[in-house]
Amino acid sequence: MQLSPKAAVAATRGSLSVVCNVPNAKARLGDGEVKKTPCVFDDLQPGNHQVQVSAEGYAPQTKTVAVEATKTAEVKIELLAMGKIKVTAPAGKKAKVYIDGEIRGETPLTV
């Protein structure tokens, strides 16, 4: 039995399933397609693929995942919430706020 050209190509491709602890986080495959988690990227060439997952208020995570032909690789990403800091000055006073040597604004300021 001979496979159709489309089926023959599909037999050499794999998939990548992305699951995240933050619903509807954005998953980007390499420099390309973006989907909301949980999601599956199909029709991938076998080999290593980089996936970056991000969500507002969370530190982004990037992982490299090996994809095999005819299989679905799964990556589970746990995003960690980023903290905030509130900077104030005595009543009636203003102060410039620097973070890592860079001015971020004046008090009161939440970063």
mmCIF file of C-alpha atoms in Angstrom, residues 27-111:
data_model
loop_
_atom_site.group_PDB
_atom_site.id
_atom_site.type_symbol
_atom_site.label_atom_id
_atom_site.label_comp_id
_atom_site.label_asym_id
_atom_site.label_seq_id
_atom_site.Cartn_x
_atom_site.Cartn_y
_atom_site.Cartn_z
ATOM 1 C CA ALA A 27 2.356 30.033 23.874
ATOM 2 C CA ARG A 28 4.689 31.019 21.020
ATOM 3 C CA LEU A 29 6.454 28.391 18.947
ATOM 4 C CA GLY A 30 9.861 29.759 17.912
ATOM 5 C CA ASP A 31 9.337 33.099 16.190
ATOM 6 C CA GLY A 32 6.004 32.050 14.756
ATOM 7 C CA GLU A 33 2.514 31.066 15.706
ATOM 8 C CA VAL A 34 0.936 32.100 19.025
ATOM 9 C CA LYS A 35 -1.869 30.118 20.679
ATOM 10 C CA LYS A 36 -3.661 30.224 24.031
ATOM 11 C CA THR A 37 -2.934 27.380 26.437
ATOM 12 C CA PRO A 38 -3.716 24.563 26.599
ATOM 13 C CA CYS A 39 -2.880 24.045 22.927
ATOM 14 C CA VAL A 40 -1.280 21.776 20.348
ATOM 15 C CA PHE A 41 1.103 22.789 17.560
ATOM 16 C CA ASP A 42 0.769 20.269 14.700
ATOM 17 C CA ASP A 43 2.718 19.428 11.561
ATOM 18 C CA LEU A 44 6.170 20.030 13.095
ATOM 19 C CA GLN A 45 9.408 18.728 11.677
ATOM 20 C CA PRO A 46 11.194 16.322 14.014
ATOM 21 C CA GLY A 47 13.870 17.991 16.129
ATOM 22 C CA ASN A 48 14.146 20.580 18.857
ATOM 23 C CA HIS A 49 11.567 23.346 19.038
ATOM 24 C CA GLN A 50 11.559 26.325 21.396
ATOM 25 C CA VAL A 51 8.300 27.337 23.049
ATOM 26 C CA GLN A 52 7.833 30.476 25.138
ATOM 27 C CA VAL A 53 4.825 30.835 27.434
ATOM 28 C CA SER A 54 3.802 34.156 28.964
ATOM 29 C CA ALA A 55 0.884 35.796 30.753
ATOM 30 C CA GLU A 56 0.363 39.251 32.202
ATOM 31 C CA GLY A 57 1.665 39.444 35.765
ATOM 32 C CA TYR A 58 3.814 36.310 35.403
ATOM 33 C CA ALA A 59 7.477 35.740 34.545
ATOM 34 C CA PRO A 60 7.729 34.180 31.051
ATOM 35 C CA GLN A 61 9.218 30.699 30.646
ATOM 36 C CA THR A 62 11.046 29.297 27.622
ATOM 37 C CA LYS A 63 11.705 25.597 27.056
ATOM 38 C CA THR A 64 13.237 23.562 24.278
ATOM 39 C CA VAL A 65 11.300 20.396 23.462
ATOM 40 C CA ALA A 66 12.296 17.454 21.249
ATOM 41 C CA VAL A 67 9.582 16.487 18.767
ATOM 42 C CA GLU A 68 9.596 13.039 17.134
ATOM 43 C CA ALA A 69 7.877 11.998 13.918
ATOM 44 C CA THR A 70 4.320 10.658 14.385
ATOM 45 C CA LYS A 71 4.369 11.474 18.119
ATOM 46 C CA THR A 72 3.054 14.287 20.317
ATOM 47 C CA ALA A 73 5.574 15.730 22.758
ATOM 48 C CA GLU A 74 4.090 17.364 25.850
ATOM 49 C CA VAL A 75 5.544 20.242 27.815
ATOM 50 C CA LYS A 76 4.120 21.451 31.107
ATOM 51 C CA ILE A 77 4.962 25.049 31.991
ATOM 52 C CA GLU A 78 4.513 26.557 35.427
ATOM 53 C CA LEU A 79 4.498 30.342 35.352
ATOM 54 C CA LEU A 80 5.429 32.165 38.539
ATOM 55 C CA ALA A 81 3.641 35.359 39.543
ATOM 56 C CA MET A 82 5.847 38.433 39.577
ATOM 57 C CA GLY A 83 5.756 40.511 42.721
ATOM 58 C CA LYS A 84 5.120 44.226 42.908
ATOM 59 C CA ILE A 85 6.627 46.874 45.083
ATOM 60 C CA LYS A 86 4.988 50.085 46.263
ATOM 61 C CA VAL A 87 7.321 52.983 47.023
ATOM 62 C CA THR A 88 6.083 55.933 49.090
ATOM 63 C CA ALA A 89 7.614 59.004 50.683
ATOM 64 C CA PRO A 90 6.600 61.030 53.756
ATOM 65 C CA ALA A 91 3.413 63.094 53.283
ATOM 66 C CA GLY A 92 3.977 66.099 51.076
ATOM 67 C CA LYS A 93 7.372 64.827 49.855
ATOM 68 C CA LYS A 94 8.358 63.392 46.483
ATOM 69 C CA ALA A 95 11.280 61.112 45.747
ATOM 70 C CA LYS A 96 12.680 59.742 42.495
ATOM 71 C CA VAL A 97 12.553 55.968 42.272
ATOM 72 C CA TYR A 98 15.459 54.110 40.660
ATOM 73 C CA ILE A 99 15.529 50.387 39.909
ATOM 74 C CA ASP A 100 18.796 48.868 38.732
ATOM 75 C CA GLY A 101 20.178 52.359 38.146
ATOM 76 C CA GLU A 102 17.282 53.374 35.905
ATOM 77 C CA ILE A 103 14.714 56.006 36.910
ATOM 78 C CA ARG A 104 11.223 54.523 37.029
ATOM 79 C CA GLY A 105 9.293 57.568 38.239
ATOM 80 C CA GLU A 106 8.421 59.506 41.396
ATOM 81 C CA THR A 107 6.646 58.486 44.573
ATOM 82 C CA PRO A 108 4.067 57.247 45.123
ATOM 83 C CA LEU A 109 4.856 54.477 42.614
ATOM 84 C CA THR A 110 3.904 50.825 42.283
ATOM 85 C CA VAL A 111 6.177 48.732 40.095
#
